[in-house]
C-alpha positions as a Markdown table, in Angstrom:
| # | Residue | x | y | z |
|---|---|---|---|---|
| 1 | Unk | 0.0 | 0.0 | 0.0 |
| 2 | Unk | 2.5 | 2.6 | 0.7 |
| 3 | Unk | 4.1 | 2.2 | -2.7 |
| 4 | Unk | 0.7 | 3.2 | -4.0 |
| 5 | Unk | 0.5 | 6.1 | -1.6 |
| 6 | Unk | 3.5 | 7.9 | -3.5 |
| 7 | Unk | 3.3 | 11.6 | -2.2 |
| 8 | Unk | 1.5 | 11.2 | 0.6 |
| 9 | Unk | 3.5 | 11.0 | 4.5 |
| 10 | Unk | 2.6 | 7.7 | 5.1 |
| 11 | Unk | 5.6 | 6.7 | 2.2 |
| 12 | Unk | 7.7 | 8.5 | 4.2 |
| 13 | Unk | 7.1 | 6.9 | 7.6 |
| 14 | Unk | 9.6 | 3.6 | 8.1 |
| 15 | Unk | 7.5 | 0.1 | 8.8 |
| 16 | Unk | 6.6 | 0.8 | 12.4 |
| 17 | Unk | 5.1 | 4.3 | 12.1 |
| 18 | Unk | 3.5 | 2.7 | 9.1 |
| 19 | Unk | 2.0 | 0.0 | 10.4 |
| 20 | Unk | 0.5 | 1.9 | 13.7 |
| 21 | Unk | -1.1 | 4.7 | 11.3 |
| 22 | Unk | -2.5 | 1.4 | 9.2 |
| 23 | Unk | -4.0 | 0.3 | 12.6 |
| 24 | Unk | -6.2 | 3.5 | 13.2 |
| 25 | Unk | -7.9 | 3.9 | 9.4 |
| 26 | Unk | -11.2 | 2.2 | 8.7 |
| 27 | Unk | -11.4 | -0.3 | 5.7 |
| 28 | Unk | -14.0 | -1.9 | 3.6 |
| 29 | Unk | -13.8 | -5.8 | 2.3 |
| 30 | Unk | -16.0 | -5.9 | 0.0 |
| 31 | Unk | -17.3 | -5.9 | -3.8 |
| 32 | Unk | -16.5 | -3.1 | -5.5 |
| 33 | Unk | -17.0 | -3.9 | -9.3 |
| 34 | Unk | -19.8 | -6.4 | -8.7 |
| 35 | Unk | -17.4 | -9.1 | -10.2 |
| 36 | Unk | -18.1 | -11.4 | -7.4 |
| 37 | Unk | -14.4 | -10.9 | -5.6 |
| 38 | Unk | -13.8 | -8.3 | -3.1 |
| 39 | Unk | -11.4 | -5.2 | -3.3 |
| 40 | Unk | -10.1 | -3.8 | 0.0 |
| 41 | Unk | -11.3 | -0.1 | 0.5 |
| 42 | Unk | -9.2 | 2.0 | 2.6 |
| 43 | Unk | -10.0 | 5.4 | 4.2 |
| 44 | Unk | -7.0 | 8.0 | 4.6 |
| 45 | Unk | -7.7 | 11.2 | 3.3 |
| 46 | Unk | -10.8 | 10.2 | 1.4 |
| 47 | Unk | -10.9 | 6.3 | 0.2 |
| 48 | Unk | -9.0 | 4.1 | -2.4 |
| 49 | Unk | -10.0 | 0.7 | -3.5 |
| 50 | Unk | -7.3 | -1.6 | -4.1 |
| 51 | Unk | -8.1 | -4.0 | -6.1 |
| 52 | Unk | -5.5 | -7.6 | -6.1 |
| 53 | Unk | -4.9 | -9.7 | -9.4 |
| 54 | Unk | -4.0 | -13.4 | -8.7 |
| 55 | Unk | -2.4 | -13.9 | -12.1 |
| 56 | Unk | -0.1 | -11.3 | -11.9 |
| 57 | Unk | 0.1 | -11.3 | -7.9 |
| 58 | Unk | 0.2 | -8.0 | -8.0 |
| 59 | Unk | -2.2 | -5.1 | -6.3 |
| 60 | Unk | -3.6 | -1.8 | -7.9 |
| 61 | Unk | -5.9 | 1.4 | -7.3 |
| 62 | Unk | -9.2 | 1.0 | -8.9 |
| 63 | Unk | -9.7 | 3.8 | -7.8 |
| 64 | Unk | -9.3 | 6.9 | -5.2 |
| 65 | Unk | -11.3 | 10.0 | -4.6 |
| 66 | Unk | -10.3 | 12.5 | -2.2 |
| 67 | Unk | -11.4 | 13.5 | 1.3 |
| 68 | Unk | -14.5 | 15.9 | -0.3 |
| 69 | Unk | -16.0 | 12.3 | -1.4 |
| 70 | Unk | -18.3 | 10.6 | 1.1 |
| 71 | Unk | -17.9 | 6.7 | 0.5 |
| 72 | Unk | -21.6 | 5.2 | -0.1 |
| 73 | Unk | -20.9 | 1.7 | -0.7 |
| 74 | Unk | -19.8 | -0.6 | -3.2 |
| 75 | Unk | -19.1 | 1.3 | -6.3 |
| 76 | Unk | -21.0 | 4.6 | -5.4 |
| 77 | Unk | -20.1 | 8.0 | -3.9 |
| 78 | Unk | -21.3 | 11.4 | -3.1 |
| 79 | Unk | -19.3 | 14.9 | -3.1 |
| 80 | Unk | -20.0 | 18.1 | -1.9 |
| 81 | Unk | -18.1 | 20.8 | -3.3 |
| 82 | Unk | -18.5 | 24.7 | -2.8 |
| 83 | Unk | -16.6 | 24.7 | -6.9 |
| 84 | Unk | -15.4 | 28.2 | -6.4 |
| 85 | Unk | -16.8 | 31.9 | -5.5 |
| 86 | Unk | -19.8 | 31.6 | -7.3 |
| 87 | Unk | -21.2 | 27.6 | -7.1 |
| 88 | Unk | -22.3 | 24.9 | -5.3 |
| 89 | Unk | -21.8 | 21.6 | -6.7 |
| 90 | Unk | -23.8 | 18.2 | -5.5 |
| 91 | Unk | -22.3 | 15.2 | -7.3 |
| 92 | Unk | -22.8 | 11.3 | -6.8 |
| 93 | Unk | -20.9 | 8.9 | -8.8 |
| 94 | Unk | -21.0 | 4.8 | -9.0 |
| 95 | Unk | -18.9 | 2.7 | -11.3 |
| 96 | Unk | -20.3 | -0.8 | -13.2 |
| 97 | Unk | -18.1 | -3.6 | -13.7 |
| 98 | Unk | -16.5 | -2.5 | -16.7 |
| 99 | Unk | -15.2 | 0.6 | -15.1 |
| 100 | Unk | -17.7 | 3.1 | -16.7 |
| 101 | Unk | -18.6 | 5.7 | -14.4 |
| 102 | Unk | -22.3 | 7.1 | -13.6 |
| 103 | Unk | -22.4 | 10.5 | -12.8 |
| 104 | Unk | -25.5 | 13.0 | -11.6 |
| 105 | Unk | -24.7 | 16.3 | -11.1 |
| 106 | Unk | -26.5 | 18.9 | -9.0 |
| 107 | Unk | -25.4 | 22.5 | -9.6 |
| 108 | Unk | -26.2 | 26.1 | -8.4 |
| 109 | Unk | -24.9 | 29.5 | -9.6 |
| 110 | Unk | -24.6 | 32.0 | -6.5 |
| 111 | Unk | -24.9 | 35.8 | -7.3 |
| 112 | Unk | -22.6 | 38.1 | -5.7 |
| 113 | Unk | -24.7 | 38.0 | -2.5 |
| 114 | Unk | -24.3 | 34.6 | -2.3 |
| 115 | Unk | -28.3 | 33.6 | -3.2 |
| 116 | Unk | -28.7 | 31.1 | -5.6 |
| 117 | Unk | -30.0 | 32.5 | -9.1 |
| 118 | Unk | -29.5 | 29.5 | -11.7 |
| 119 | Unk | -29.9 | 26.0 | -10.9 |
| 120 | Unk | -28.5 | 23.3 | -13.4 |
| 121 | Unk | -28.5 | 19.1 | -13.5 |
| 122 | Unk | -26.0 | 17.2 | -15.5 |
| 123 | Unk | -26.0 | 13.8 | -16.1 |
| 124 | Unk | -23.6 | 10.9 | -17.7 |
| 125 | Unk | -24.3 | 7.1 | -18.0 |
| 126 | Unk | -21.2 | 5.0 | -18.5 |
| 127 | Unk | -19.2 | 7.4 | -19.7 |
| 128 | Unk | -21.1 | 8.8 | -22.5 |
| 129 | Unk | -21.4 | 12.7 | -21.3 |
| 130 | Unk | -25.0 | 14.0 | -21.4 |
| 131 | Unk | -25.0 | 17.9 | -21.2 |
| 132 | Unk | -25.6 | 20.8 | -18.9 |
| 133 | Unk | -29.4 | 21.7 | -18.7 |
| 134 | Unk | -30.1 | 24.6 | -17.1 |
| 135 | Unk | -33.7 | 24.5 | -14.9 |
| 136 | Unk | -36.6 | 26.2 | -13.3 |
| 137 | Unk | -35.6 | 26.4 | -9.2 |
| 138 | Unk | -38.9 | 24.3 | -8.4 |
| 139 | Unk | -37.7 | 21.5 | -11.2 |
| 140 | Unk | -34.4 | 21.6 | -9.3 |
| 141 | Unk | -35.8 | 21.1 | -5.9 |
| 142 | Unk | -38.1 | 18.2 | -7.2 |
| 143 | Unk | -35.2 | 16.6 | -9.0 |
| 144 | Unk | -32.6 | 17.0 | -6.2 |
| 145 | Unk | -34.8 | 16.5 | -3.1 |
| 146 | Unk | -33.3 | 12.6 | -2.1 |
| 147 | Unk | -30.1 | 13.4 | -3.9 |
| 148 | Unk | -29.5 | 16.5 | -2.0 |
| 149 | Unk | -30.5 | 14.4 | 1.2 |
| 150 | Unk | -28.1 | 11.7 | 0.9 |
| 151 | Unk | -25.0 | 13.8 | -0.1 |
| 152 | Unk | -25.4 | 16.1 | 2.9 |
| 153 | Unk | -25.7 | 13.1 | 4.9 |
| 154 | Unk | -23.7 | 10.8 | 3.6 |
| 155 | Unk | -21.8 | 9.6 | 6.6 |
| 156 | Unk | -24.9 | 8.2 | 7.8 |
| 157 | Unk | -25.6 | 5.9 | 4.8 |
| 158 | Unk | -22.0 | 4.7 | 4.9 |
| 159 | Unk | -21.7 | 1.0 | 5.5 |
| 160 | Unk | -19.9 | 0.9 | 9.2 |
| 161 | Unk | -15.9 | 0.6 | 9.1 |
| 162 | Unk | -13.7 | -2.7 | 9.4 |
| 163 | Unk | -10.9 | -2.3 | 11.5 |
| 164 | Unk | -7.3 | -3.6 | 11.0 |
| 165 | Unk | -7.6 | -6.1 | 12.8 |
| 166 | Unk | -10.8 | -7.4 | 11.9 |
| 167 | Unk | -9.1 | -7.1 | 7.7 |
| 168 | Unk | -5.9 | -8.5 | 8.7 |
| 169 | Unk | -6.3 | -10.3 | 12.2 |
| 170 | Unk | -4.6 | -9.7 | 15.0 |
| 171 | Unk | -0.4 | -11.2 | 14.6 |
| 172 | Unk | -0.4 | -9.3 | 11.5 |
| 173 | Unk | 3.0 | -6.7 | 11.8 |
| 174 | Unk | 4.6 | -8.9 | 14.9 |
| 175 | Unk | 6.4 | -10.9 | 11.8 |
| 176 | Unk | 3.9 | -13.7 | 12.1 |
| 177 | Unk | 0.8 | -13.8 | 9.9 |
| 178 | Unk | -2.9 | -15.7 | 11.1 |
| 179 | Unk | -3.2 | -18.6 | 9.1 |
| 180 | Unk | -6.3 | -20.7 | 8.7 |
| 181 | Unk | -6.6 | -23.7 | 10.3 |
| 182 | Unk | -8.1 | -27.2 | 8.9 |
| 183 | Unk | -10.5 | -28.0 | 12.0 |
């Protein structure tokens, strides 16, 4: 993981500091693509899925989102995003299992008093970009009532946290790893 985290402090840190900063994020097992195998999901400054290929034993990021994206579950989350002086932008994103992404986006123009005056919705399905439309504010509100709910409080639709030790068990880092038993 940390050679995937190029940039960051945690590359930086030797195995130790490295390990004990691994210890206190919160991680997802689970599926991701909707391929039927799971890709590990860690928090740290917004999420990344890592995603591990047997037949080249190798891990890689499927994909990262920083920490203005609220994870939703498998394949799917939301961002606020004040986009400047003069927006606010509402986005939530999911991913099918060919890597196309599925974007809605919520957006409203401020005037210079900082009261909203145009109010837009965007849309893209698996990849193919749909356009801006530009709307009436009671359209807007009708549109972006449960959107608008579930990005503000995304936290609380959030599938609870693993822990490190529930991932990786409990040896892992003291040079001995759990292995299953045949009981």
């Amino acid at each position: 993981y940390r050679e995937l985290v190029r940039g960051h402090e945690l590359a930086m840190m030797n195995d130790s500091e490295f390990l004990e900063v691994l210890k206190i994020l919160g991680y997802h097992y689970m599926d991701w693509e909707g391929d039927g195998l799971p890709e590990l999901v860690v928090h740290l400054d917004g999420f990344t899925v890592l995603k591990y290929e047997a037949e080249e034993d190798a891990v890689y990021v499927l994909e990262r989102q920083d920490a203005k994206s609220d994870f939703l579950g498998s394949s799917q989350w939301a961002e606020y995003d004040s986009g400047g002086a003069g927006h606010w932008v509402y986005d939530y994103e999911s991913m099918n299992r060919e890597g196309d992404k599925t974007y809605f986006v919520a957006m409203v123009d401020l005037a210079m008093s900082g009261e909203p005056f145009d109010y837009w919705g965007f849309m893209s399905i698996n990849g193919v970009d749909g356009i801006n439309i530009k709307v009436t504010k009671e359209y807007w509100e009708e549109m972006t009532k449960d959107f608008l709910h579930i990005v503000r409080y995304a936290d609380q639709y959030a599938p609870p946290y693993m822990t490190f030790e529930e991932i990786f068990g409990t040896s892992y880092g003291q040079g001995v790893r759990e292995e299953p038993t045949d009981q």
